[in-house]
Amino acid sequence: MDLKGQIALVTGGSRGIGRAVVLTLGRLGAEVMINYRENQSAAEEALKQLLTERGSGQLYPFDVAVEGQVEEAVKKIVDRHKKIDILVNNAGITSDNLLVRLKSEDWDRVIGVNLRGTIHCTKAVCRGMIRERYGRIVNLTSVVGQRGNAGQSAYAASKAGIIGFTKAMARELATRGITVNAVAPGFIDTEMTAKLSSKIQEEFLHSVPLGRFGTCEDVAEAVSFLVGPGAGYITGQVINVNGGLYM
Ligand SMILES: NC(=O)c1ccc[n+]([C@@H]2O[C@H](COP(=O)([O-])OP(=O)(O)OC[C@H]3O[C@@H](n4cnc5c(N)ncnc54)[C@H](O)[C@@H]3O)[C@@H](O)[C@H]2O)c1
């Protein structure tokens, strides 16, 4: 697969799944715009790795939850590169607590970053894709948005919202040559899941038919397939990368 000449924007690209997506798309020849919010040293390290592997790209710090920041950054990218071909809405946060204990600020922040952030970036980027009559959008959802999880109501709602949004956008943008799909990871070994207690991690592992947690690369492979030429007839789908945890 060759993504040479394509411009990609990956939100939350400084670590975890986002970083693996950045490096995979870079290896395939895309020029990758790495978004991050506050972890500058991790973002610089991801860029350094990308350049070491003979990829190319730049850093774009902004908060996906703030529409003005998203629009400004997208304008800068388009001014410089003329277009964005690939958008990977990866930035995401959790705030885990039983609903009765979850503060409304925490609820709003999770919806603000995960769901509204995905909407802000899609809205800002798809205008140019519509002009170009080409685009590939991949949204990171989660198995938790498909089957729920006690103590993750805000996260589950945000990720289920992303699935509905993905299908609506797939229908809205189909005639413009733009595909919109979602990738739903199960339990992936990252800093996000490292925060879970070892008891919860063990419970998850027992319910994974393939008997292991996923890697960031497992998810990046599915994302790179969806943005490549072989996936031109796939839109509005949720691709599960979960070791069989949810079927
Ligand atoms: N790790 C898993 O098991 C798992 C499972 C299912 C879905 N996911 C989803 O995959 C995506 C990546 O997860 P991860 O495990 O790599 O998480 P992570 O916490 O390691 O990385 C998330 C990235 O998003 C960035 N980010 C957070 N808020 C932001 C904001 N407001 N603006 C810009 N960037 C922001 C963070 O700085 C970080 O770089 C998330 O959307 C997550 O919900 C992860």
PDB file of N, CA and C in Angstrom, residues 107-159:
ATOM      1  N   TRP A 107     -18.284  14.328  33.307  1.00  0.00           N
ATOM      2  CA  TRP A 107     -19.151  13.827  32.230  1.00  0.00           C
ATOM      3  C   TRP A 107     -18.982  14.714  30.994  1.00  0.00           C
ATOM      4  N   ASP A 108     -19.085  16.049  31.219  1.00  0.00           N
ATOM      5  CA  ASP A 108     -19.000  16.999  30.093  1.00  0.00           C
ATOM      6  C   ASP A 108     -17.638  16.924  29.403  1.00  0.00           C
ATOM      7  N   ARG A 109     -16.588  16.752  30.181  1.00  0.00           N
ATOM      8  CA  ARG A 109     -15.237  16.715  29.604  1.00  0.00           C
ATOM      9  C   ARG A 109     -15.074  15.487  28.694  1.00  0.00           C
ATOM     10  N   VAL A 110     -15.585  14.337  29.156  1.00  0.00           N
ATOM     11  CA  VAL A 110     -15.475  13.111  28.348  1.00  0.00           C
ATOM     12  C   VAL A 110     -16.256  13.277  27.037  1.00  0.00           C
ATOM     13  N   ILE A 111     -17.480  13.779  27.131  1.00  0.00           N
ATOM     14  CA  ILE A 111     -18.266  13.999  25.913  1.00  0.00           C
ATOM     15  C   ILE A 111     -17.589  15.077  25.058  1.00  0.00           C
ATOM     16  N   GLY A 112     -17.051  16.093  25.709  1.00  0.00           N
ATOM     17  CA  GLY A 112     -16.417  17.214  24.996  1.00  0.00           C
ATOM     18  C   GLY A 112     -15.209  16.780  24.181  1.00  0.00           C
ATOM     19  N   VAL A 113     -14.359  15.945  24.765  1.00  0.00           N
ATOM     20  CA  VAL A 113     -13.157  15.493  24.045  1.00  0.00           C
ATOM     21  C   VAL A 113     -13.519  14.388  23.050  1.00  0.00           C
ATOM     22  N   ASN A 114     -14.187  13.345  23.536  1.00  0.00           N
ATOM     23  CA  ASN A 114     -14.376  12.153  22.695  1.00  0.00           C
ATOM     24  C   ASN A 114     -15.383  12.394  21.567  1.00  0.00           C
ATOM     25  N   LEU A 115     -16.559  12.887  21.923  1.00  0.00           N
ATOM     26  CA  LEU A 115     -17.606  13.012  20.905  1.00  0.00           C
ATOM     27  C   LEU A 115     -17.537  14.370  20.192  1.00  0.00           C
ATOM     28  N   ARG A 116     -17.574  15.449  20.974  1.00  0.00           N
ATOM     29  CA  ARG A 116     -17.539  16.763  20.319  1.00  0.00           C
ATOM     30  C   ARG A 116     -16.208  16.978  19.605  1.00  0.00           C
ATOM     31  N   GLY A 117     -15.111  16.457  20.187  1.00  0.00           N
ATOM     32  CA  GLY A 117     -13.802  16.586  19.541  1.00  0.00           C
ATOM     33  C   GLY A 117     -13.813  15.930  18.162  1.00  0.00           C
ATOM     34  N   THR A 118     -14.406  14.753  18.089  1.00  0.00           N
ATOM     35  CA  THR A 118     -14.520  14.043  16.806  1.00  0.00           C
ATOM     36  C   THR A 118     -15.365  14.864  15.835  1.00  0.00           C
ATOM     37  N   ILE A 119     -16.438  15.446  16.341  1.00  0.00           N
ATOM     38  CA  ILE A 119     -17.317  16.248  15.482  1.00  0.00           C
ATOM     39  C   ILE A 119     -16.584  17.515  15.001  1.00  0.00           C
ATOM     40  N   HIS A 120     -15.895  18.209  15.926  1.00  0.00           N
ATOM     41  CA  HIS A 120     -15.180  19.442  15.532  1.00  0.00           C
ATOM     42  C   HIS A 120     -14.165  19.163  14.420  1.00  0.00           C
ATOM     43  N   CYS A 121     -13.376  18.100  14.620  1.00  0.00           N
ATOM     44  CA  CYS A 121     -12.311  17.815  13.639  1.00  0.00           C
ATOM     45  C   CYS A 121     -12.915  17.395  12.301  1.00  0.00           C
ATOM     46  N   THR A 122     -13.961  16.577  12.352  1.00  0.00           N
ATOM     47  CA  THR A 122     -14.597  16.125  11.109  1.00  0.00           C
ATOM     48  C   THR A 122     -15.159  17.323  10.350  1.00  0.00           C
ATOM     49  N   LYS A 123     -15.839  18.205  11.089  1.00  0.00           N
ATOM     50  CA  LYS A 123     -16.466  19.370  10.441  1.00  0.00           C
ATOM     51  C   LYS A 123     -15.402  20.255   9.784  1.00  0.00           C
ATOM     52  N   ALA A 124     -14.320  20.498  10.517  1.00  0.00           N
ATOM     53  CA  ALA A 124     -13.278  21.390   9.996  1.00  0.00           C
ATOM     54  C   ALA A 124     -12.576  20.773   8.779  1.00  0.00           C
ATOM     55  N   VAL A 125     -12.342  19.467   8.827  1.00  0.00           N
ATOM     56  CA  VAL A 125     -11.553  18.814   7.763  1.00  0.00           C
ATOM     57  C   VAL A 125     -12.413  18.473   6.542  1.00  0.00           C
ATOM     58  N   CYS A 126     -13.688  18.127   6.758  1.00  0.00           N
ATOM     59  CA  CYS A 126     -14.469  17.599   5.621  1.00  0.00           C
ATOM     60  C   CYS A 126     -14.779  18.675   4.574  1.00  0.00           C
ATOM     61  N   ARG A 127     -14.747  19.955   4.975  1.00  0.00           N
ATOM     62  CA  ARG A 127     -14.999  21.010   3.971  1.00  0.00           C
ATOM     63  C   ARG A 127     -14.006  20.890   2.809  1.00  0.00           C
ATOM     64  N   GLY A 128     -12.722  20.744   3.156  1.00  0.00           N
ATOM     65  CA  GLY A 128     -11.684  20.613   2.123  1.00  0.00           C
ATOM     66  C   GLY A 128     -11.814  19.298   1.371  1.00  0.00           C
ATOM     67  N   MET A 129     -12.176  18.233   2.100  1.00  0.00           N
ATOM     68  CA  MET A 129     -12.342  16.927   1.434  1.00  0.00           C
ATOM     69  C   MET A 129     -13.474  16.998   0.413  1.00  0.00           C
ATOM     70  N   ILE A 130     -14.532  17.710   0.751  1.00  0.00           N
ATOM     71  CA  ILE A 130     -15.666  17.855  -0.177  1.00  0.00           C
ATOM     72  C   ILE A 130     -15.187  18.569  -1.447  1.00  0.00           C
ATOM     73  N   ARG A 131     -14.371  19.617  -1.262  1.00  0.00           N
ATOM     74  CA  ARG A 131     -13.816  20.335  -2.431  1.00  0.00           C
ATOM     75  C   ARG A 131     -12.968  19.404  -3.294  1.00  0.00           C
ATOM     76  N   GLU A 132     -12.156  18.581  -2.600  1.00  0.00           N
ATOM     77  CA  GLU A 132     -11.241  17.667  -3.318  1.00  0.00           C
ATOM     78  C   GLU A 132     -11.950  16.433  -3.870  1.00  0.00           C
ATOM     79  N   ARG A 133     -13.175  16.212  -3.400  1.00  0.00           N
ATOM     80  CA  ARG A 133     -13.944  15.015  -3.758  1.00  0.00           C
ATOM     81  C   ARG A 133     -13.199  13.733  -3.413  1.00  0.00           C
ATOM     82  N   TYR A 134     -12.477  13.798  -2.277  1.00  0.00           N
ATOM     83  CA  TYR A 134     -11.768  12.613  -1.788  1.00  0.00           C
ATOM     84  C   TYR A 134     -11.506  12.780  -0.286  1.00  0.00           C
ATOM     85  N   GLY A 135     -11.645  11.711   0.435  1.00  0.00           N
ATOM     86  CA  GLY A 135     -11.274  11.751   1.848  1.00  0.00           C
ATOM     87  C   GLY A 135     -11.474  10.409   2.518  1.00  0.00           C
ATOM     88  N   ARG A 136     -10.699  10.218   3.583  1.00  0.00           N
ATOM     89  CA  ARG A 136     -10.820   8.998   4.387  1.00  0.00           C
ATOM     90  C   ARG A 136     -10.850   9.437   5.862  1.00  0.00           C
ATOM     91  N   ILE A 137     -11.945   9.141   6.535  1.00  0.00           N
ATOM     92  CA  ILE A 137     -12.059   9.502   7.948  1.00  0.00           C
ATOM     93  C   ILE A 137     -12.227   8.224   8.768  1.00  0.00           C
ATOM     94  N   VAL A 138     -11.417   8.084   9.805  1.00  0.00           N
ATOM     95  CA  VAL A 138     -11.552   6.932  10.708  1.00  0.00           C
ATOM     96  C   VAL A 138     -11.690   7.452  12.137  1.00  0.00           C
ATOM     97  N   ASN A 139     -12.744   7.015  12.807  1.00  0.00           N
ATOM     98  CA  ASN A 139     -13.016   7.446  14.174  1.00  0.00           C
ATOM     99  C   ASN A 139     -12.755   6.300  15.149  1.00  0.00           C
ATOM    100  N   LEU A 140     -12.018   6.588  16.216  1.00  0.00           N
ATOM    101  CA  LEU A 140     -11.774   5.565  17.228  1.00  0.00           C
ATOM    102  C   LEU A 140     -12.953   5.515  18.192  1.00  0.00           C
ATOM    103  N   THR A 141     -13.662   4.385  18.172  1.00  0.00           N
ATOM    104  CA  THR A 141     -14.703   4.168  19.161  1.00  0.00           C
ATOM    105  C   THR A 141     -14.169   3.119  20.133  1.00  0.00           C
ATOM    106  N   SER A 142     -15.024   2.282  20.708  1.00  0.00           N
ATOM    107  CA  SER A 142     -14.544   1.295  21.679  1.00  0.00           C
ATOM    108  C   SER A 142     -15.564   0.194  21.853  1.00  0.00           C
ATOM    109  N   VAL A 143     -15.090  -0.965  22.256  1.00  0.00           N
ATOM    110  CA  VAL A 143     -15.996  -2.061  22.617  1.00  0.00           C
ATOM    111  C   VAL A 143     -16.953  -1.616  23.727  1.00  0.00           C
ATOM    112  N   VAL A 144     -16.483  -0.664  24.529  1.00  0.00           N
ATOM    113  CA  VAL A 144     -17.318  -0.157  25.631  1.00  0.00           C
ATOM    114  C   VAL A 144     -18.530   0.618  25.093  1.00  0.00           C
ATOM    115  N   GLY A 145     -18.389   1.214  23.926  1.00  0.00           N
ATOM    116  CA  GLY A 145     -19.516   1.900  23.291  1.00  0.00           C
ATOM    117  C   GLY A 145     -20.500   0.922  22.663  1.00  0.00           C
ATOM    118  N   GLN A 146     -20.069  -0.320  22.484  1.00  0.00           N
ATOM    119  CA  GLN A 146     -20.926  -1.340  21.870  1.00  0.00           C
ATOM    120  C   GLN A 146     -21.659  -2.168  22.911  1.00  0.00           C
ATOM    121  N   ARG A 147     -20.965  -2.490  24.021  1.00  0.00           N
ATOM    122  CA  ARG A 147     -21.612  -3.400  24.979  1.00  0.00           C
ATOM    123  C   ARG A 147     -21.733  -2.811  26.376  1.00  0.00           C
ATOM    124  N   GLY A 148     -21.225  -1.561  26.552  1.00  0.00           N
ATOM    125  CA  GLY A 148     -21.336  -0.920  27.871  1.00  0.00           C
ATOM    126  C   GLY A 148     -20.307  -1.465  28.836  1.00  0.00           C
ATOM    127  N   ASN A 149     -20.094  -0.726  29.927  1.00  0.00           N
ATOM    128  CA  ASN A 149     -19.204  -1.192  30.985  1.00  0.00           C
ATOM    129  C   ASN A 149     -19.553  -0.439  32.263  1.00  0.00           C
ATOM    130  N   ALA A 150     -19.776  -1.174  33.333  1.00  0.00           N
ATOM    131  CA  ALA A 150     -20.119  -0.518  34.604  1.00  0.00           C
ATOM    132  C   ALA A 150     -18.994   0.432  35.000  1.00  0.00           C
ATOM    133  N   GLY A 151     -19.327   1.620  35.428  1.00  0.00           N
ATOM    134  CA  GLY A 151     -18.322   2.594  35.862  1.00  0.00           C
ATOM    135  C   GLY A 151     -17.773   3.427  34.712  1.00  0.00           C
ATOM    136  N   GLN A 152     -18.290   3.219  33.507  1.00  0.00           N
ATOM    137  CA  GLN A 152     -17.785   3.994  32.355  1.00  0.00           C
ATOM    138  C   GLN A 152     -18.943   4.579  31.541  1.00  0.00           C
ATOM    139  N   SER A 153     -19.958   5.094  32.243  1.00  0.00           N
ATOM    140  CA  SER A 153     -21.165   5.540  31.521  1.00  0.00           C
ATOM    141  C   SER A 153     -20.865   6.685  30.550  1.00  0.00           C
ATOM    142  N   ALA A 154     -20.079   7.657  30.996  1.00  0.00           N
ATOM    143  CA  ALA A 154     -19.794   8.805  30.115  1.00  0.00           C
ATOM    144  C   ALA A 154     -18.980   8.348  28.905  1.00  0.00           C
ATOM    145  N   TYR A 155     -17.966   7.527  29.184  1.00  0.00           N
ATOM    146  CA  TYR A 155     -17.107   7.020  28.112  1.00  0.00           C
ATOM    147  C   TYR A 155     -17.924   6.183  27.131  1.00  0.00           C
ATOM    148  N   ALA A 156     -18.777   5.295  27.671  1.00  0.00           N
ATOM    149  CA  ALA A 156     -19.606   4.438  26.804  1.00  0.00           C
ATOM    150  C   ALA A 156     -20.536   5.285  25.947  1.00  0.00           C
ATOM    151  N   ALA A 157     -21.137   6.294  26.559  1.00  0.00           N
ATOM    152  CA  ALA A 157     -22.066   7.161  25.802  1.00  0.00           C
ATOM    153  C   ALA A 157     -21.312   7.906  24.704  1.00  0.00           C
ATOM    154  N   SER A 158     -20.113   8.395  25.033  1.00  0.00           N
ATOM    155  CA  SER A 158     -19.340   9.148  24.021  1.00  0.00           C
ATOM    156  C   SER A 158     -18.954   8.240  22.855  1.00  0.00           C
ATOM    157  N   LYS A 159     -18.581   7.002  23.177  1.00  0.00           N
ATOM    158  CA  LYS A 159     -18.119   6.092  22.121  1.00  0.00           C
ATOM    159  C   LYS A 159     -19.288   5.544  21.304  1.00  0.00           C
TER     160      LYS A 159
END
